Amino acid sequence: MAIAADPHHEHAGHLKLEYQPALPLPNGKLIVWLFLSTEIMFFAALIGVYIVLRFGAPNWPATHDVHLSEPIGAFNTFVLICSSVTVVLSLESARANKAGMAKAWLAATLILGAVFLGVKGYEYNAKFSHGIFPMFPRSRIHERADLNYGSAARQRLQAIIAPLSTKPAEALTEEDTERLALAKKLAEQFSTDNLVTLQRLADEVMPPASRSGEHDGEHGHGLNDEHPWLKLPIVIPGGNMWASTYFTLTGFHALHVLVGLIVFAIMMPMTLSAAKAGIIENVGLYWHFVDLVWIFLFPLLYLF
Amino acid sequence: MTTHDSDHAVDTHAHAEGHGGIAKYIYVFLALCVLTGASFFTYSDYWPYHEHPEVGRLFMMVVSCTKAMLVILFFMHVKYEADWKYVLTIPASIMSLLLILALVPDIGLRMRTYSPERKEHAAQSKAANEKLQEKVRAEEPHDAAH
């Protein structure tokens, strides 16, 4: 608040008060930027922890070992970049008082954001279906093909064998018989303390990408893929840490995308004329930040 | 002047300074697409430095920082904002860097102080894993399950 003294009436009753903002920007935009500065630190912490954990880890899985697809990641990057453009085009339309165009661009942003989340859901499903996810007290991922791994595999096979063995022979279907035979055969193979044999069996359950070549796209077809009911534990050195960091980073990012989509959906019924340009600008700033985070996540998670 | 009027004035002032219009957004969009393609190129077989992953990582970080600057400067209009932008962004960035550096001794270098027992239960190291894989390949599977 500045005090401008009137030279002709220099006593307290005639002081003119003039408002001057501390920062030359609207309050709403200031709040969004303050929020974004906290978000910078939040995501910098998450990404920083990922980098530090990863490069301090004794081993880190190859992207194909954990069913990551680089082209899908690149596609999602493209989708988010497109959505950033549609937001700025919506803002420009609103500023030009073209409410219809502004709404159309905002709808396009909403659709692109939904596509991003859809692709992310597809990717998550690929991990879940292969047993790659953090779980308490322990996940299906083992860090090495040691005796604990052999024991976990036998336990899983026993869980398949036990209910089938108690069934009367005439009640067993052809499929049951096949499952029982395979589970028994595998249980016998896993009854070993030879670490090389256990590693070979682990490779049969889920062949590592390094065997079929890093650039062959998908990992080799393993027992878990051939017989999805087996759900045998898998060996991915560094896989647990990878799963924890991957789902934390992409999960929080997807949550931010979801919040953005909810805000866009709330704005859709509004008349997006020049009077609403400020709101579009503020929401757009948030959306660009979400895009910005993905710009770093894509190479760090898919290409490093 | 009321607070509202003042807000409106600064907003229109910032906007009146100009930001190049729609054509600039399209150029930035194309640049972002090309840069994404450049990052993805490190994955292709034509990338000549597959033997040296650190070259690819450095390249990707440079590309990502360039993309981030394009988004911040043009899409977030920071290029056209007054100096307040430094007040909000620089301290946050410095704090973020300090946070990452603070994590290095305890987390980044954690394996240096691991006991042998703890190492036994940690992820198998790359070298040990490769050695084991060699042994697996040497022993041809006789009784594969499928």
Tab-separated table of C-alpha atoms in Angstrom:
chain	number	residue	atom	x	y	z
A	1	MET	CA	0.000	0.000	0.000
A	2	ALA	CA	1.602	3.267	-1.072
A	3	ILE	CA	0.838	6.607	0.491
A	4	ALA	CA	0.796	9.513	-1.952
A	5	ALA	CA	0.942	12.814	-0.111
A	6	ASP	CA	-1.043	15.706	-1.512
A	7	PRO	CA	1.349	18.733	-1.568
A	8	HIS	CA	-1.490	21.192	-0.934
A	9	HIS	CA	-3.038	19.395	2.039
A	10	GLU	CA	-0.165	17.874	3.933
A	11	HIS	CA	-2.068	16.692	6.979
A	12	ALA	CA	-3.378	13.260	7.913
A	13	GLY	CA	-6.998	13.829	6.879
A	14	HIS	CA	-6.131	14.364	3.237
A	15	LEU	CA	-3.766	11.482	2.546
A	16	LYS	CA	-4.623	9.619	-0.679
A	17	LEU	CA	-4.281	5.851	-0.470
A	18	GLU	CA	-3.350	4.009	-3.639
A	19	TYR	CA	-3.369	0.210	-4.015
A	20	GLN	CA	-0.366	-1.408	-5.605
A	21	PRO	CA	-0.250	-5.189	-5.883
A	22	ALA	CA	2.831	-6.865	-4.431
A	23	LEU	CA	3.213	-9.020	-7.535
A	24	PRO	CA	1.942	-7.907	-10.933
A	25	LEU	CA	-0.409	-10.847	-11.493
A	26	PRO	CA	-3.998	-11.733	-10.586
A	27	ASN	CA	-4.623	-13.445	-7.251
A	28	GLY	CA	-5.892	-16.660	-8.870
A	29	LYS	CA	-2.794	-16.991	-11.009
A	30	LEU	CA	-0.559	-16.241	-8.025
A	31	ILE	CA	-2.223	-19.044	-6.070
A	32	VAL	CA	-1.802	-21.479	-8.977
A	33	TRP	CA	1.883	-20.582	-9.303
A	34	LEU	CA	2.436	-20.960	-5.543
A	35	PHE	CA	0.720	-24.348	-5.762
A	36	LEU	CA	2.877	-25.280	-8.761
A	37	SER	CA	6.054	-24.356	-6.878
A	38	THR	CA	5.069	-26.869	-4.177
A	39	GLU	CA	4.309	-29.357	-6.948
A	40	ILE	CA	7.783	-28.793	-8.433
A	41	MET	CA	9.261	-29.879	-5.096
A	42	PHE	CA	6.837	-32.808	-4.758
A	43	PHE	CA	7.670	-34.313	-8.149
A	44	ALA	CA	11.337	-33.361	-7.906
A	45	ALA	CA	11.419	-35.374	-4.672
A	46	LEU	CA	9.731	-38.370	-6.307
A	47	ILE	CA	11.900	-38.259	-9.437
A	48	GLY	CA	15.014	-37.556	-7.366
A	49	VAL	CA	14.351	-40.517	-5.089
A	50	TYR	CA	13.828	-42.710	-8.162
A	51	ILE	CA	17.159	-41.619	-9.670
A	52	VAL	CA	19.049	-42.055	-6.405
A	53	LEU	CA	17.457	-45.445	-5.651
A	54	ARG	CA	17.993	-46.668	-9.172
A	55	PHE	CA	21.642	-45.757	-9.558
A	56	GLY	CA	22.430	-47.025	-6.067
A	57	ALA	CA	20.699	-50.358	-6.709
A	58	PRO	CA	22.776	-53.529	-7.223
A	59	ASN	CA	20.642	-54.384	-10.268
A	60	TRP	CA	17.820	-52.825	-12.244
A	61	PRO	CA	15.518	-54.717	-14.636
A	62	ALA	CA	15.623	-54.167	-18.396
A	63	THR	CA	12.472	-52.421	-19.648
A	64	HIS	CA	11.182	-55.539	-21.438
A	65	ASP	CA	11.700	-57.722	-18.351
A	66	VAL	CA	9.029	-55.634	-16.622
A	67	HIS	CA	6.753	-55.509	-19.665
A	68	LEU	CA	7.320	-51.851	-20.493
A	69	SER	CA	6.751	-50.848	-24.096
A	70	GLU	CA	8.710	-47.830	-25.355
A	71	PRO	CA	6.351	-47.120	-28.312
A	72	ILE	CA	3.373	-46.999	-25.914
A	73	GLY	CA	5.256	-44.563	-23.677
A	74	ALA	CA	6.146	-42.402	-26.688
A	75	PHE	CA	2.513	-42.468	-27.836
A	76	ASN	CA	1.349	-41.267	-24.415
A	77	THR	CA	3.951	-38.484	-24.519
A	78	PHE	CA	2.545	-37.403	-27.883
A	79	VAL	CA	-1.009	-37.485	-26.484
A	80	LEU	CA	-0.070	-35.217	-23.565
A	81	ILE	CA	1.792	-32.783	-25.844
A	82	CYS	CA	-1.317	-32.591	-28.063
A	83	SER	CA	-3.465	-31.940	-24.985
A	84	SER	CA	-1.156	-29.079	-23.957
A	85	VAL	CA	-1.673	-27.502	-27.366
A	86	THR	CA	-5.447	-27.885	-27.189
A	87	VAL	CA	-5.490	-26.119	-23.789
A	88	VAL	CA	-3.588	-23.088	-25.112
A	89	LEU	CA	-5.847	-23.018	-28.173
A	90	SER	CA	-8.859	-23.077	-25.841
A	91	LEU	CA	-7.358	-20.146	-23.915
A	92	GLU	CA	-6.726	-18.175	-27.112
A	93	SER	CA	-10.289	-18.851	-28.312
A	94	ALA	CA	-11.695	-17.703	-24.965
A	95	ARG	CA	-9.591	-14.536	-25.061
A	96	ALA	CA	-10.967	-13.839	-28.559
A	97	ASN	CA	-14.453	-14.368	-27.019
A	98	LYS	CA	-15.109	-17.454	-29.192
A	99	ALA	CA	-16.835	-19.461	-26.473
A	100	GLY	CA	-17.825	-22.333	-28.800
A	101	MET	CA	-14.281	-22.870	-30.057
A	102	ALA	CA	-12.902	-22.596	-26.540
A	103	LYS	CA	-15.272	-25.332	-25.416
A	104	ALA	CA	-14.402	-27.528	-28.403
A	105	TRP	CA	-10.671	-27.301	-27.642
A	106	LEU	CA	-11.344	-27.976	-23.974
A	107	ALA	CA	-13.395	-31.058	-24.934
A	108	ALA	CA	-10.459	-32.208	-27.093
A	109	THR	CA	-8.179	-31.817	-24.066
A	110	LEU	CA	-10.580	-33.839	-21.957
A	111	ILE	CA	-10.621	-36.622	-24.563
A	112	LEU	CA	-6.821	-36.633	-24.924
A	113	GLY	CA	-6.395	-36.772	-21.139
A	114	ALA	CA	-8.834	-39.695	-21.025
A	115	VAL	CA	-6.848	-41.443	-23.788
A	116	PHE	CA	-3.682	-40.990	-21.727
A	117	LEU	CA	-5.339	-42.556	-18.679
A	118	GLY	CA	-6.790	-45.365	-20.822
A	119	VAL	CA	-3.346	-46.236	-22.183
A	120	LYS	CA	-1.925	-46.063	-18.659
A	121	GLY	CA	-4.656	-48.461	-17.497
A	122	TYR	CA	-3.737	-50.832	-20.340
A	123	GLU	CA	-0.084	-50.673	-19.290
A	124	TYR	CA	-0.935	-51.264	-15.623
A	125	ASN	CA	-3.008	-54.274	-16.620
A	126	ALA	CA	-0.019	-55.752	-18.506
A	127	LYS	CA	2.055	-55.505	-15.293
A	128	PHE	CA	-0.692	-56.847	-13.026
A	129	SER	CA	-1.410	-59.814	-15.298
A	130	HIS	CA	2.279	-60.805	-15.082
A	131	GLY	CA	2.359	-60.476	-11.301
A	132	ILE	CA	4.494	-57.331	-11.355
A	133	PHE	CA	3.163	-55.153	-8.545
A	134	PRO	CA	4.125	-54.377	-4.946
A	135	MET	CA	2.259	-56.503	-2.388
A	136	PHE	CA	2.296	-57.145	1.358
A	137	PRO	CA	3.859	-59.203	2.964
A	138	ARG	CA	5.764	-59.925	-0.262
A	139	SER	CA	5.119	-59.719	-3.977
A	140	ARG	CA	5.468	-62.496	-6.563
A	141	ILE	CA	8.763	-60.931	-7.637
A	142	HIS	CA	11.919	-62.546	-6.240
A	143	GLU	CA	15.282	-60.803	-6.325
A	144	ARG	CA	17.250	-63.992	-7.069
A	145	ALA	CA	16.586	-67.651	-7.866
A	146	ASP	CA	17.619	-68.851	-4.400
A	147	LEU	CA	16.210	-71.493	-2.048
A	148	ASN	CA	13.477	-69.075	-0.921
A	149	TYR	CA	12.371	-68.818	-4.528
A	150	GLY	CA	12.269	-72.598	-4.912
A	151	SER	CA	10.240	-72.865	-1.711
A	152	ALA	CA	7.773	-70.158	-2.847
A	153	ALA	CA	7.329	-71.925	-6.217
A	154	ARG	CA	6.674	-75.261	-4.493
A	155	GLN	CA	4.163	-73.612	-2.164
A	156	ARG	CA	2.294	-72.165	-5.113
A	157	LEU	CA	2.321	-75.525	-6.922
A	158	GLN	CA	1.067	-77.286	-3.786
A	159	ALA	CA	-1.811	-74.788	-3.655
A	160	ILE	CA	-2.741	-75.940	-7.185
A	161	ILE	CA	-2.159	-79.647	-6.528
A	162	ALA	CA	-3.978	-79.940	-3.154
A	163	PRO	CA	-7.583	-79.204	-4.243
A	164	LEU	CA	-7.189	-81.252	-7.447
A	165	SER	CA	-5.706	-84.245	-5.600
A	166	THR	CA	-8.648	-84.457	-3.181
A	167	LYS	CA	-11.161	-84.564	-6.046
A	168	PRO	CA	-12.339	-88.061	-7.036
A	169	ALA	CA	-10.721	-89.213	-10.290
A	170	GLU	CA	-14.063	-89.312	-12.152
A	171	ALA	CA	-14.791	-85.696	-11.160
A	172	LEU	CA	-11.574	-84.458	-12.769
A	173	THR	CA	-12.021	-82.862	-16.153
A	174	GLU	CA	-9.457	-83.275	-18.892
A	175	GLU	CA	-8.188	-79.765	-18.088
A	176	ASP	CA	-7.868	-80.649	-14.373
A	177	THR	CA	-5.842	-83.744	-15.221
A	178	GLU	CA	-3.503	-81.744	-17.437
A	179	ARG	CA	-3.076	-79.077	-14.764
A	180	LEU	CA	-2.396	-81.652	-12.074
A	181	ALA	CA	0.192	-83.439	-14.200
A	182	LEU	CA	2.036	-80.220	-15.062
A	183	ALA	CA	1.935	-78.917	-11.469
A	184	LYS	CA	3.300	-82.228	-10.132
A	185	LYS	CA	6.051	-82.302	-12.743
A	186	LEU	CA	7.061	-78.716	-11.930
A	187	ALA	CA	6.905	-79.346	-8.155
A	188	GLU	CA	9.353	-82.181	-8.660
A	189	GLN	CA	11.669	-79.991	-10.730
A	190	PHE	CA	11.547	-77.224	-8.138
A	191	SER	CA	12.508	-79.709	-5.393
A	192	THR	CA	16.179	-78.952	-5.807
A	193	ASP	CA	18.796	-76.926	-3.999
A	194	ASN	CA	20.877	-76.492	-7.157
A	195	LEU	CA	20.941	-72.739	-7.795
A	196	VAL	CA	21.718	-73.139	-11.512
A	197	THR	CA	18.690	-75.415	-11.958
A	198	LEU	CA	16.530	-72.953	-10.012
A	199	GLN	CA	17.747	-70.110	-12.255
A	200	ARG	CA	16.946	-72.190	-15.343
A	201	LEU	CA	13.462	-72.908	-14.017
A	202	ALA	CA	12.979	-69.213	-13.212
A	203	ASP	CA	13.956	-68.408	-16.805
A	204	GLU	CA	11.369	-70.923	-18.014
A	205	VAL	CA	8.685	-69.294	-15.871
A	206	MET	CA	9.521	-65.850	-17.282
A	207	PRO	CA	12.387	-65.716	-19.799
A	208	PRO	CA	14.503	-62.581	-19.321
A	209	ALA	CA	14.571	-60.100	-22.216
A	210	SER	CA	18.368	-60.335	-22.385
A	211	ARG	CA	17.968	-63.905	-23.654
A	212	SER	CA	15.750	-63.041	-26.587
A	213	GLY	CA	17.680	-59.806	-27.267
A	214	GLU	CA	17.065	-56.397	-25.714
A	215	HIS	CA	15.527	-54.959	-28.865
A	216	ASP	CA	13.197	-57.780	-29.760
A	217	GLY	CA	10.231	-55.944	-28.282
A	218	GLU	CA	8.432	-58.339	-25.983
A	219	HIS	CA	10.102	-60.771	-23.621
A	220	GLY	CA	10.035	-64.480	-24.476
A	221	HIS	CA	6.956	-66.603	-23.890
A	222	GLY	CA	7.237	-68.280	-20.492
A	223	LEU	CA	5.300	-70.834	-18.447
A	224	ASN	CA	3.265	-68.095	-16.756
A	225	ASP	CA	2.223	-66.772	-20.176
A	226	GLU	CA	1.467	-70.214	-21.566
A	227	HIS	CA	-0.529	-71.277	-18.494
A	228	PRO	CA	-1.904	-68.114	-16.851
A	229	TRP	CA	-3.457	-70.204	-14.027
A	230	LEU	CA	0.021	-71.206	-12.804
A	231	LYS	CA	0.819	-67.761	-11.338
A	232	LEU	CA	4.269	-68.940	-10.296
A	233	PRO	CA	6.636	-66.551	-8.520
A	234	ILE	CA	9.026	-64.815	-10.902
A	235	VAL	CA	12.658	-63.750	-10.669
A	236	ILE	CA	13.481	-60.167	-11.632
A	237	PRO	CA	16.615	-58.868	-9.881
A	238	GLY	CA	15.715	-55.333	-8.726
A	239	GLY	CA	12.090	-55.923	-9.718
A	240	ASN	CA	10.553	-55.051	-6.350
A	241	MET	CA	12.272	-51.671	-6.164
A	242	TRP	CA	11.387	-51.092	-9.803
A	243	ALA	CA	7.697	-51.859	-9.166
A	244	SER	CA	7.586	-49.598	-6.098
A	245	THR	CA	9.140	-46.627	-7.880
A	246	TYR	CA	7.266	-47.154	-11.169
A	247	PHE	CA	3.824	-47.364	-9.587
A	248	THR	CA	4.530	-44.480	-7.187
A	249	LEU	CA	5.744	-42.153	-9.946
A	250	THR	CA	3.188	-43.037	-12.597
A	251	GLY	CA	0.419	-43.413	-9.988
A	252	PHE	CA	0.872	-39.894	-8.625
A	253	HIS	CA	1.168	-38.550	-12.156
A	254	ALA	CA	-2.020	-40.363	-13.234
A	255	LEU	CA	-3.757	-38.952	-10.127
A	256	HIS	CA	-2.798	-35.450	-11.262
A	257	VAL	CA	-4.116	-36.193	-14.756
A	258	LEU	CA	-7.380	-37.411	-13.209
A	259	VAL	CA	-7.737	-34.217	-11.132
A	260	GLY	CA	-7.143	-32.164	-14.292
A	261	LEU	CA	-9.818	-34.143	-16.140
A	262	ILE	CA	-12.319	-33.603	-13.300
A	263	VAL	CA	-11.671	-29.839	-13.446
A	264	PHE	CA	-12.091	-29.849	-17.254
A	265	ALA	CA	-15.351	-31.796	-16.882
A	266	ILE	CA	-16.611	-29.239	-14.332
A	267	MET	CA	-15.742	-26.421	-16.770
A	268	MET	CA	-17.483	-28.017	-19.743
A	269	PRO	CA	-21.012	-26.671	-18.976
A	270	MET	CA	-19.633	-23.097	-18.563
A	271	THR	CA	-19.796	-20.464	-21.284
A	272	LEU	CA	-16.096	-20.034	-21.969
A	273	SER	CA	-16.129	-16.392	-23.043
A	274	ALA	CA	-13.371	-13.806	-22.449
A	275	ALA	CA	-14.585	-13.441	-18.837
A	276	LYS	CA	-13.556	-17.073	-18.180
A	277	ALA	CA	-10.127	-16.776	-19.851
A	278	GLY	CA	-8.471	-16.388	-16.441
A	279	ILE	CA	-9.889	-19.716	-15.246
A	280	ILE	CA	-8.769	-21.513	-18.426
A	281	GLU	CA	-5.321	-19.987	-18.047
A	282	ASN	CA	-5.011	-21.173	-14.435
A	283	VAL	CA	-6.242	-24.695	-15.161
A	284	GLY	CA	-4.019	-24.698	-18.265
A	285	LEU	CA	-0.970	-23.864	-16.138
A	286	TYR	CA	-1.696	-26.917	-13.995
A	287	TRP	CA	-2.220	-29.085	-17.081
A	288	HIS	CA	1.059	-27.942	-18.666
A	289	PHE	CA	2.815	-28.813	-15.430
A	290	VAL	CA	1.348	-32.342	-15.595
A	291	ASP	CA	2.692	-32.554	-19.173
A	292	LEU	CA	6.042	-31.252	-17.939
A	293	VAL	CA	6.344	-34.024	-15.360
A	294	TRP	CA	5.633	-36.665	-18.011
A	295	ILE	CA	8.324	-35.142	-20.266
A	296	PHE	CA	10.837	-36.270	-17.621
A	297	LEU	CA	9.088	-39.491	-16.602
A	298	PHE	CA	8.981	-40.908	-20.136
A	299	PRO	CA	12.757	-41.119	-20.743
A	300	LEU	CA	13.534	-41.921	-17.107
A	301	LEU	CA	11.121	-44.857	-16.902
A	302	TYR	CA	11.027	-46.173	-20.476
A	303	LEU	CA	14.354	-45.375	-22.098
A	304	PHE	CA	17.015	-45.170	-19.366
B	1	MET	CA	-8.270	1.412	-7.880
B	2	THR	CA	-9.855	-1.690	-6.368
B	3	THR	CA	-8.062	-5.005	-6.074
B	4	HIS	CA	-10.227	-6.492	-8.816
B	5	ASP	CA	-9.519	-3.636	-11.231
B	6	SER	CA	-5.850	-3.897	-10.493
B	7	ASP	CA	-5.865	-7.669	-11.171
B	8	HIS	CA	-7.646	-7.102	-14.440
B	9	ALA	CA	-5.190	-4.369	-15.397
B	10	VAL	CA	-2.106	-6.473	-14.762
B	11	ASP	CA	-3.646	-9.431	-16.541
B	12	THR	CA	-4.492	-7.510	-19.678
B	13	HIS	CA	-1.107	-5.813	-19.484
B	14	ALA	CA	0.666	-9.176	-19.398
B	15	HIS	CA	-1.466	-10.373	-22.281
B	16	ALA	CA	-1.024	-7.160	-24.246
B	17	GLU	CA	2.734	-7.676	-24.241
B	18	GLY	CA	2.053	-10.333	-26.825
B	19	HIS	CA	2.968	-14.000	-27.133
B	20	GLY	CA	3.173	-14.637	-30.836
B	21	GLY	CA	-0.290	-16.093	-31.421
B	22	ILE	CA	-1.403	-19.510	-32.609
B	23	ALA	CA	1.390	-19.969	-35.179
B	24	LYS	CA	3.955	-19.943	-32.365
B	25	TYR	CA	2.042	-22.657	-30.496
B	26	ILE	CA	2.055	-24.818	-33.615
B	27	TYR	CA	5.833	-24.359	-34.041
B	28	VAL	CA	6.382	-25.249	-30.378
B	29	PHE	CA	4.142	-28.302	-30.796
B	30	LEU	CA	6.138	-29.457	-33.830
B	31	ALA	CA	9.405	-28.885	-31.962
B	32	LEU	CA	8.084	-30.970	-29.042
B	33	CYS	CA	7.105	-33.791	-31.419
B	34	VAL	CA	10.541	-33.750	-33.075
B	35	LEU	CA	12.262	-33.758	-29.679
B	36	THR	CA	10.106	-36.680	-28.473
B	37	GLY	CA	11.151	-38.492	-31.649
B	38	ALA	CA	14.784	-37.640	-30.821
B	39	SER	CA	14.422	-39.234	-27.348
B	40	PHE	CA	12.765	-42.280	-28.866
B	41	PHE	CA	15.607	-42.516	-31.416
B	42	THR	CA	17.941	-43.624	-28.601
B	43	TYR	CA	15.818	-46.794	-28.387
B	44	SER	CA	16.098	-47.600	-32.096
B	45	ASP	CA	18.780	-49.815	-33.629
B	46	TYR	CA	20.148	-46.789	-35.527
B	47	TRP	CA	21.320	-45.139	-32.289
B	48	PRO	CA	25.114	-45.629	-32.415
B	49	TYR	CA	25.843	-45.542	-28.657
B	50	HIS	CA	24.002	-48.606	-27.302
B	51	GLU	CA	27.321	-49.773	-25.836
B	52	HIS	CA	27.573	-46.552	-23.818
B	53	PRO	CA	24.199	-45.992	-22.132
B	54	GLU	CA	25.460	-42.863	-20.359
B	55	VAL	CA	25.660	-41.058	-23.739
B	56	GLY	CA	21.990	-41.843	-24.424
B	57	ARG	CA	20.974	-40.806	-20.900
B	58	LEU	CA	22.771	-37.477	-21.171
B	59	PHE	CA	21.227	-36.904	-24.602
B	60	MET	CA	17.730	-37.700	-23.300
B	61	MET	CA	18.113	-35.367	-20.329
B	62	VAL	CA	19.233	-32.529	-22.604
B	63	VAL	CA	16.237	-33.228	-24.866
B	64	SER	CA	13.854	-33.374	-21.875
B	65	CYS	CA	15.177	-30.103	-20.446
B	66	THR	CA	14.742	-28.450	-23.856
B	67	LYS	CA	11.167	-29.767	-24.080
B	68	ALA	CA	10.452	-28.591	-20.539
B	69	MET	CA	11.789	-25.113	-21.333
B	70	LEU	CA	9.605	-24.900	-24.452
B	71	VAL	CA	6.489	-25.841	-22.445
B	72	ILE	CA	7.357	-23.462	-19.591
B	73	LEU	CA	8.312	-20.508	-21.784
B	74	PHE	CA	5.595	-20.685	-24.416
B	75	PHE	CA	2.651	-22.814	-23.235
B	76	MET	CA	2.843	-21.522	-19.656
B	77	HIS	CA	3.650	-18.023	-20.995
B	78	VAL	CA	6.545	-17.609	-18.579
B	79	LYS	CA	8.568	-15.922	-21.328
B	80	TYR	CA	6.101	-13.045	-21.274
B	81	GLU	CA	5.710	-12.751	-17.500
B	82	ALA	CA	7.362	-10.121	-15.297
B	83	ASP	CA	10.260	-10.880	-12.975
B	84	TRP	CA	8.041	-12.458	-10.297
B	85	LYS	CA	8.541	-15.744	-12.189
B	86	TYR	CA	12.083	-15.982	-10.790
B	87	VAL	CA	10.826	-15.531	-7.208
B	88	LEU	CA	8.573	-18.573	-7.492
B	89	THR	CA	10.555	-20.921	-9.709
B	90	ILE	CA	14.230	-20.505	-8.763
B	91	PRO	CA	13.924	-21.175	-4.974
B	92	ALA	CA	11.694	-24.210	-5.673
B	93	SER	CA	14.209	-25.568	-8.182
B	94	ILE	CA	17.165	-24.998	-5.812
B	95	MET	CA	15.315	-26.726	-2.958
B	96	SER	CA	14.538	-29.663	-5.263
B	97	LEU	CA	18.194	-30.033	-6.248
B	98	LEU	CA	19.324	-29.821	-2.614
B	99	LEU	CA	16.781	-32.489	-1.694
B	100	ILE	CA	18.146	-34.869	-4.326
B	101	LEU	CA	21.745	-34.212	-3.246
B	102	ALA	CA	20.780	-34.795	0.388
B	103	LEU	CA	19.506	-38.264	-0.545
B	104	VAL	CA	22.749	-39.392	-2.168
B	105	PRO	CA	24.833	-40.300	0.955
B	106	ASP	CA	22.138	-42.318	2.745
B	107	ILE	CA	20.190	-43.810	-0.154
B	108	GLY	CA	22.321	-43.529	-3.294
B	109	LEU	CA	25.374	-45.008	-1.585
B	110	ARG	CA	23.461	-47.433	0.659
B	111	MET	CA	25.045	-50.538	-0.859
B	112	ARG	CA	28.498	-49.465	0.380
B	113	THR	CA	27.592	-50.174	3.984
B	114	TYR	CA	25.491	-53.314	3.427
B	115	SER	CA	26.533	-56.292	5.533
B	116	PRO	CA	27.222	-59.581	3.656
B	117	GLU	CA	24.016	-61.044	5.171
B	118	ARG	CA	21.989	-58.147	3.864
B	119	LYS	CA	23.593	-58.376	0.421
B	120	GLU	CA	22.524	-62.023	0.278
B	121	HIS	CA	18.879	-60.968	0.420
B	122	ALA	CA	19.231	-57.905	-1.800
B	123	ALA	CA	18.687	-58.020	-5.550
B	124	GLN	CA	21.252	-60.179	-7.290
B	125	SER	CA	23.966	-57.980	-8.747
B	126	LYS	CA	24.261	-57.664	-12.509
B	127	ALA	CA	27.664	-59.385	-12.567
B	128	ALA	CA	26.464	-62.327	-10.422
B	129	ASN	CA	23.331	-62.645	-12.527
B	130	GLU	CA	25.308	-62.738	-15.772
B	131	LYS	CA	27.644	-65.377	-14.334
B	132	LEU	CA	24.675	-67.526	-13.341
B	133	GLN	CA	23.084	-67.077	-16.763
B	134	GLU	CA	26.292	-68.319	-18.369
B	135	LYS	CA	26.135	-71.464	-16.235
B	136	VAL	CA	22.479	-71.950	-17.187
B	137	ARG	CA	23.359	-71.709	-20.871
B	138	ALA	CA	26.247	-74.133	-20.390
B	139	GLU	CA	23.887	-76.689	-18.835
B	140	GLU	CA	21.479	-77.404	-21.644
B	141	PRO	CA	18.002	-78.090	-20.216
B	142	HIS	CA	17.305	-81.819	-20.328
B	143	ASP	CA	13.921	-81.869	-18.648
B	144	ALA	CA	12.243	-78.655	-19.744
B	145	ALA	CA	8.668	-78.522	-18.572
B	146	HIS	CA	7.296	-77.685	-21.982
